[in-house]
Amino acid sequence: MGIGLLIVIVTLIGGAVLSAQSSINGTISRNIGLLETVFFTFASGTLILAVLINFFGSGHLLDLLHAPKLQLSAVFMGFGYLFLSTFAVNKLGVTPANLTAIVGQIVAGFIIDATGLFGSELIEFSWQRAVSLVLMLAALALIFSEKNDETQASQLQRK
């Protein structure tokens, strides 16, 4: 197995873990609250990372003080993602919330690639990327139409 395939497999596993995390966080937030869940997630992650940095870190953590301010904004983006994904799972369900987040990530990725934002390599927006975007938007429409059908059916059953 080549390194490229290994990276794809590890990334797929990471995506599955994110899906599980959003589901678990949605459940926890119904019990302890949305902000408390986000706090718990970040606090426990901070503790785990502190231990890992202590044993395996490169020793350059303080270089953050000299990083460009725009790059430091990623902290707020991470909080925003976790907060919104936990909120969305409770309102939409795991699959619609995660698929919506994925489509948002892909659209942002296309824009970042095409413009070189944040110092990334320029990658043109090809017809293949356009077709994949249309297919993802179609998948999103199908998932939400299913969700809408389920909502209408449950409302009819209550009457």
Short mmCIF file of C-alpha atoms in Angstrom, two decimals:
data_model
loop_
_atom_site.label_atom_id
_atom_site.label_comp_id
_atom_site.label_asym_id
_atom_site.label_seq_id
_atom_site.Cartn_x
_atom_site.Cartn_y
_atom_site.Cartn_z
CA MET A 1 0.00 0.00 0.00
CA GLY A 2 1.44 3.33 -1.06
CA ILE A 3 1.62 6.41 1.15
CA GLY A 4 -1.09 8.10 -0.95
CA LEU A 5 -3.60 5.33 -0.23
CA LEU A 6 -2.61 5.31 3.45
CA ILE A 7 -3.27 9.05 3.68
CA VAL A 8 -6.69 8.58 2.05
CA ILE A 9 -7.58 5.78 4.50
CA VAL A 10 -6.41 7.77 7.53
CA THR A 11 -8.37 10.80 6.30
CA LEU A 12 -11.51 8.68 5.86
CA ILE A 13 -11.08 7.39 9.40
CA GLY A 14 -10.67 10.98 10.60
CA GLY A 15 -13.91 11.91 8.86
CA ALA A 16 -15.70 9.01 10.53
CA VAL A 17 -14.34 10.10 13.91
CA LEU A 18 -15.58 13.66 13.28
CA SER A 19 -19.03 12.29 12.48
CA ALA A 20 -19.05 10.26 15.68
CA GLN A 21 -17.82 13.28 17.64
CA SER A 22 -20.58 15.52 16.32
CA SER A 23 -23.18 12.91 17.22
CA ILE A 24 -21.78 12.42 20.72
CA ASN A 25 -21.41 16.16 21.27
CA GLY A 26 -25.01 16.68 20.15
CA THR A 27 -26.19 14.14 22.71
CA ILE A 28 -24.04 15.58 25.49
CA SER A 29 -25.20 19.12 24.71
CA ARG A 30 -28.83 18.13 25.25
CA ASN A 31 -27.84 17.12 28.80
CA ILE A 32 -25.30 19.71 29.86
CA GLY A 33 -25.77 22.58 27.37
CA LEU A 34 -24.20 23.66 24.10
CA LEU A 35 -21.49 25.98 25.42
CA GLU A 36 -20.62 23.54 28.19
CA THR A 37 -20.18 20.75 25.65
CA VAL A 38 -17.89 22.88 23.49
CA PHE A 39 -15.92 23.88 26.61
CA PHE A 40 -15.64 20.25 27.75
CA THR A 41 -14.44 19.16 24.31
CA PHE A 42 -11.78 21.86 24.07
CA ALA A 43 -10.66 21.52 27.70
CA SER A 44 -10.23 17.76 27.47
CA GLY A 45 -8.47 18.14 24.11
CA THR A 46 -6.17 20.76 25.62
CA LEU A 47 -5.20 18.42 28.45
CA ILE A 48 -4.47 15.56 26.06
CA LEU A 49 -2.44 17.81 23.76
CA ALA A 50 -0.49 19.27 26.71
CA VAL A 51 0.67 15.76 27.61
CA LEU A 52 1.51 14.93 23.98
CA ILE A 53 3.40 18.21 23.50
CA ASN A 54 5.35 17.58 26.69
CA PHE A 55 6.58 14.20 25.47
CA PHE A 56 6.57 14.50 21.69
CA GLY A 57 6.46 18.22 20.84
CA SER A 58 9.13 19.96 18.79
CA GLY A 59 9.68 22.66 21.42
CA HIS A 60 8.51 25.55 19.25
CA LEU A 61 5.16 26.33 20.90
CA LEU A 62 6.19 29.86 21.86
CA ASP A 63 6.81 30.65 18.18
CA LEU A 64 3.02 31.19 18.08
CA LEU A 65 3.75 34.62 19.52
CA HIS A 66 5.42 35.52 16.23
CA ALA A 67 2.90 33.91 13.88
CA PRO A 68 0.88 36.15 11.55
CA LYS A 69 -2.37 37.20 13.21
CA LEU A 70 -4.47 35.80 10.37
CA GLN A 71 -3.05 32.34 11.02
CA LEU A 72 -3.98 32.64 14.70
CA SER A 73 -7.60 33.18 13.66
CA ALA A 74 -7.80 29.43 13.04
CA VAL A 75 -8.44 29.09 16.79
CA PHE A 76 -11.73 30.94 16.43
CA MET A 77 -12.61 29.00 13.31
CA GLY A 78 -12.13 25.73 15.21
CA PHE A 79 -14.38 26.95 18.02
CA GLY A 80 -16.95 28.13 15.48
CA TYR A 81 -16.93 24.79 13.67
CA LEU A 82 -17.35 22.77 16.86
CA PHE A 83 -20.06 25.07 18.21
CA LEU A 84 -22.04 25.16 14.97
CA SER A 85 -21.69 21.45 14.22
CA THR A 86 -22.91 20.51 17.71
CA PHE A 87 -25.81 22.93 17.34
CA ALA A 88 -26.67 21.69 13.83
CA VAL A 89 -26.66 18.00 14.80
CA ASN A 90 -29.40 18.69 17.36
CA LYS A 91 -31.49 20.59 14.81
CA LEU A 92 -30.86 18.63 11.60
CA GLY A 93 -29.54 15.19 12.56
CA VAL A 94 -26.04 13.79 12.12
CA THR A 95 -26.04 13.10 8.38
CA PRO A 96 -27.58 16.39 7.17
CA ALA A 97 -25.40 18.42 9.55
CA ASN A 98 -22.19 16.62 8.59
CA LEU A 99 -22.94 16.66 4.86
CA THR A 100 -23.69 20.38 5.02
CA ALA A 101 -20.39 20.97 6.82
CA ILE A 102 -18.53 18.86 4.26
CA VAL A 103 -20.05 20.78 1.33
CA GLY A 104 -19.10 24.02 3.08
CA GLN A 105 -15.55 22.75 3.53
CA ILE A 106 -15.32 21.72 -0.11
CA VAL A 107 -16.62 25.07 -1.39
CA ALA A 108 -14.18 26.91 0.87
CA GLY A 109 -11.41 24.57 -0.32
CA PHE A 110 -12.20 25.30 -3.95
CA ILE A 111 -12.03 29.05 -3.24
CA ILE A 112 -8.79 28.73 -1.26
CA ASP A 113 -7.20 26.56 -3.96
CA ALA A 114 -8.28 28.84 -6.80
CA THR A 115 -7.12 32.05 -5.11
CA GLY A 116 -4.11 30.85 -3.11
CA LEU A 117 -5.58 32.20 0.12
CA PHE A 118 -3.51 31.72 3.28
CA GLY A 119 -0.42 31.01 1.18
CA SER A 120 -1.74 27.78 -0.28
CA GLU A 121 -0.72 26.38 -3.63
CA LEU A 122 -2.83 27.64 -6.56
CA ILE A 123 -5.03 24.92 -8.05
CA GLU A 124 -7.41 25.95 -10.80
CA PHE A 125 -11.14 25.31 -10.60
CA SER A 126 -11.52 22.58 -13.23
CA TRP A 127 -14.59 21.11 -14.87
CA GLN A 128 -14.08 18.01 -12.69
CA ARG A 129 -14.32 20.15 -9.56
CA ALA A 130 -17.42 21.88 -10.95
CA VAL A 131 -19.12 18.55 -11.62
CA SER A 132 -18.19 17.27 -8.16
CA LEU A 133 -19.66 20.41 -6.63
CA VAL A 134 -22.92 19.93 -8.53
CA LEU A 135 -23.08 16.30 -7.36
CA MET A 136 -22.44 17.30 -3.74
CA LEU A 137 -25.14 19.96 -3.92
CA ALA A 138 -27.49 17.34 -5.39
CA ALA A 139 -26.63 14.99 -2.50
CA LEU A 140 -27.36 17.80 -0.06
CA ALA A 141 -30.69 18.51 -1.74
CA LEU A 142 -31.61 14.81 -1.58
CA ILE A 143 -30.71 14.51 2.11
CA PHE A 144 -32.75 17.60 2.97
CA SER A 145 -35.69 16.48 0.85
CA GLU A 146 -35.65 13.19 2.77
CA LYS A 147 -35.49 15.11 6.05
CA ASN A 148 -38.40 17.27 4.89
CA ASP A 149 -40.41 14.17 3.92
CA GLU A 150 -39.77 12.65 7.37
CA THR A 151 -40.85 15.87 9.09
CA GLN A 152 -44.06 16.04 7.07
CA ALA A 153 -44.81 12.37 7.75
CA SER A 154 -44.33 12.77 11.50
CA GLN A 155 -46.60 15.84 11.50
CA LEU A 156 -49.30 13.88 9.67
CA GLN A 157 -49.03 11.02 12.20
CA ARG A 158 -49.60 13.45 15.09
CA LYS A 159 -52.90 14.66 13.58
#
